[in-house]
Amino acid sequence: MKLDKLPKEDQELVKKLGMTSHQYEWHKKYNLERKSYWDCHGKAVPTHPTMQRVAETEGIIFGKYEVVECDVHRGIVVCQVTGTWGDRQCSALGEAHPRNNNNAYPTAMAQKRAFDRVVTELTNSGMYTESDMMGDDFAPSSGFKEAEQEEQRKKTNEQAIAEAIAENKEYESD
């Protein structure tokens, strides 16, 4: 799909939020609006209420959140949740610590991040990764995120949890 073939207002949205054609198709599928996103340094990032709406529309079922690490006094929380959509299943970690969170509710932020990551993966939104931009009409690939994305897919949940704990311990020692 070429950018100049889109309606004028959609062209502006795509340009302003740096959407790929894949992301634009996802946007249209769920009949989203400009207010469904916040602009993160020129990239379209769906809001949490948008992700909740998408999950509800698709009937994604979530299991219990598992707290992997929690030190609310330091503002460090890592949790994991699994979502199921038809025959597909995905687990994701959500983390919050002072380097990536400045609100007073790190547990809620970690849960939101885990939830949003599951919805992102299951619905193939392409919103948080640049690997979906490869070969896209709207945005060029950075060239290195594709390899990083593939490496992440190969990791087990245990490896991902260990990395999140190590990152938090690194923060504690700083």
XYZ file of C-alpha atoms in Angstrom:
174
model
C 0.000 0.000 0.000
C 1.374 3.372 -0.975
C 1.061 6.381 1.278
C -0.286 8.605 -1.501
C -3.194 6.190 -2.048
C -4.559 6.778 1.475
C -7.193 9.385 2.357
C -5.573 12.754 3.162
C -6.322 12.591 6.907
C -4.862 9.060 7.090
C -1.723 10.227 5.259
C -1.243 12.864 7.930
C -1.772 10.320 10.733
C 0.721 7.885 9.183
C 3.317 10.620 8.742
C 2.836 12.164 12.183
C 3.059 8.822 14.018
C 5.607 7.130 11.791
C 3.282 4.198 11.049
C 4.223 1.384 8.731
C 1.663 0.044 6.271
C 1.272 -3.018 8.515
C 0.519 -0.808 11.517
C -1.918 1.219 9.436
C -3.808 -1.965 8.447
C -3.984 -2.938 12.143
C -5.248 0.578 12.907
C -8.016 0.256 10.296
C -8.947 -3.284 11.378
C -9.829 -2.055 14.869
C -11.355 1.233 13.662
C -8.993 3.275 15.815
C -8.639 7.048 15.998
C -5.738 9.442 16.504
C -6.491 9.561 20.238
C -5.872 5.778 20.375
C -2.129 6.524 20.330
C 0.446 8.625 22.002
C 3.404 9.898 20.059
C 6.604 8.399 21.473
C 9.414 10.283 19.746
C 7.638 10.067 16.387
C 6.402 6.475 16.752
C 2.795 5.363 17.150
C 2.276 3.701 20.537
C -1.239 2.499 21.311
C -2.574 3.568 24.688
C -3.408 0.974 27.322
C -7.183 1.555 26.937
C -6.738 0.926 23.192
C -5.022 -2.383 23.911
C -7.795 -3.312 26.360
C -10.377 -2.579 23.653
C -8.497 -4.710 21.107
C -8.186 -7.583 23.613
C -11.896 -7.402 24.382
C -12.827 -7.223 20.683
C -10.752 -10.326 19.927
C -11.762 -12.232 23.058
C -8.216 -12.642 24.351
C -8.254 -14.511 27.653
C -5.638 -13.743 30.286
C -4.335 -15.974 33.048
C -3.217 -14.811 36.464
C -0.355 -12.390 36.733
C 2.742 -13.915 38.287
C 4.939 -11.536 40.245
C 8.524 -12.402 39.398
C 10.177 -9.698 41.472
C 8.717 -6.985 43.653
C 10.330 -4.274 45.736
C 7.822 -1.448 45.821
C 10.009 0.599 48.168
C 12.584 0.859 45.388
C 9.894 1.007 42.684
C 10.947 -2.279 41.093
C 8.338 -4.763 39.871
C 8.514 -7.516 37.254
C 5.441 -9.587 36.447
C 4.426 -12.070 33.805
C 1.079 -12.901 32.240
C -0.105 -15.318 29.581
C -2.845 -14.570 27.091
C -4.727 -16.990 24.859
C -6.449 -16.142 21.595
C -7.979 -19.123 19.846
C -5.192 -21.666 19.468
C -2.447 -19.062 19.986
C -0.823 -18.344 23.311
C 1.751 -15.784 24.382
C 3.493 -14.920 27.649
C 5.110 -11.576 28.313
C 6.952 -9.791 31.066
C 6.152 -6.319 32.234
C 8.713 -4.421 34.242
C 8.826 -1.155 36.070
C 11.777 0.428 37.809
C 12.914 4.016 38.257
C 14.829 4.017 34.965
C 11.640 3.365 32.952
C 8.801 4.495 35.213
C 8.181 7.725 37.071
C 4.726 7.152 38.488
C 3.898 6.058 42.027
C 2.354 2.717 41.009
C 5.083 0.400 39.665
C 2.977 -2.742 40.118
C 0.156 -1.360 37.990
C 2.635 -0.193 35.353
C 4.338 -3.607 35.205
C 0.948 -5.291 34.793
C -0.121 -2.874 32.051
C 3.124 -3.445 30.173
C 2.794 -7.230 30.363
C -0.841 -7.037 29.214
C -0.058 -4.688 26.317
C 2.857 -6.845 25.164
C 0.660 -9.943 25.041
C -2.012 -8.139 23.002
C 0.651 -6.667 20.720
C 2.141 -10.090 20.027
C -1.124 -12.003 19.645
C -2.712 -9.480 17.285
C 0.529 -8.879 15.389
C 0.205 -5.112 15.677
C 3.844 -4.378 14.958
C 3.566 -1.331 17.177
C 6.447 -1.955 19.550
C 8.967 -3.534 17.213
C 10.728 -2.216 14.172
C 11.081 -5.690 12.643
C 7.619 -5.346 11.113
C 8.881 -2.370 9.113
C 11.144 -4.502 6.943
C 10.149 -4.084 3.321
C 7.331 -1.736 4.245
C 6.038 1.025 2.018
C 5.862 3.635 4.773
C 8.959 3.284 6.934
C 12.437 1.888 6.337
C 13.955 -0.872 8.436
C 16.737 -0.005 10.843
C 18.478 -3.215 9.791
C 19.429 -4.479 13.209
C 16.131 -4.868 15.076
C 15.139 -7.896 12.962
C 18.009 -9.990 14.344
C 17.270 -8.786 17.868
C 13.582 -9.713 17.468
C 14.477 -13.208 16.268
C 16.824 -13.674 19.218
C 14.063 -12.625 21.628
C 11.661 -15.171 20.118
C 14.139 -17.949 20.808
C 14.449 -17.126 24.497
C 12.542 -19.163 27.014
C 10.414 -17.524 29.666
C 13.024 -18.526 32.239
C 15.754 -16.717 30.302
C 13.599 -13.616 29.932
C 12.817 -13.635 33.668
C 16.496 -14.085 34.547
C 17.425 -11.133 32.327
C 14.766 -8.903 33.908
C 15.983 -9.818 37.407
C 19.610 -9.180 36.395
C 18.665 -5.780 34.968
C 16.931 -4.840 38.204
C 19.934 -6.002 40.271
C 22.178 -3.904 38.041
C 19.973 -0.929 38.768
C 20.169 -1.593 42.523
C 23.979 -1.564 42.403
C 24.097 1.797 40.563
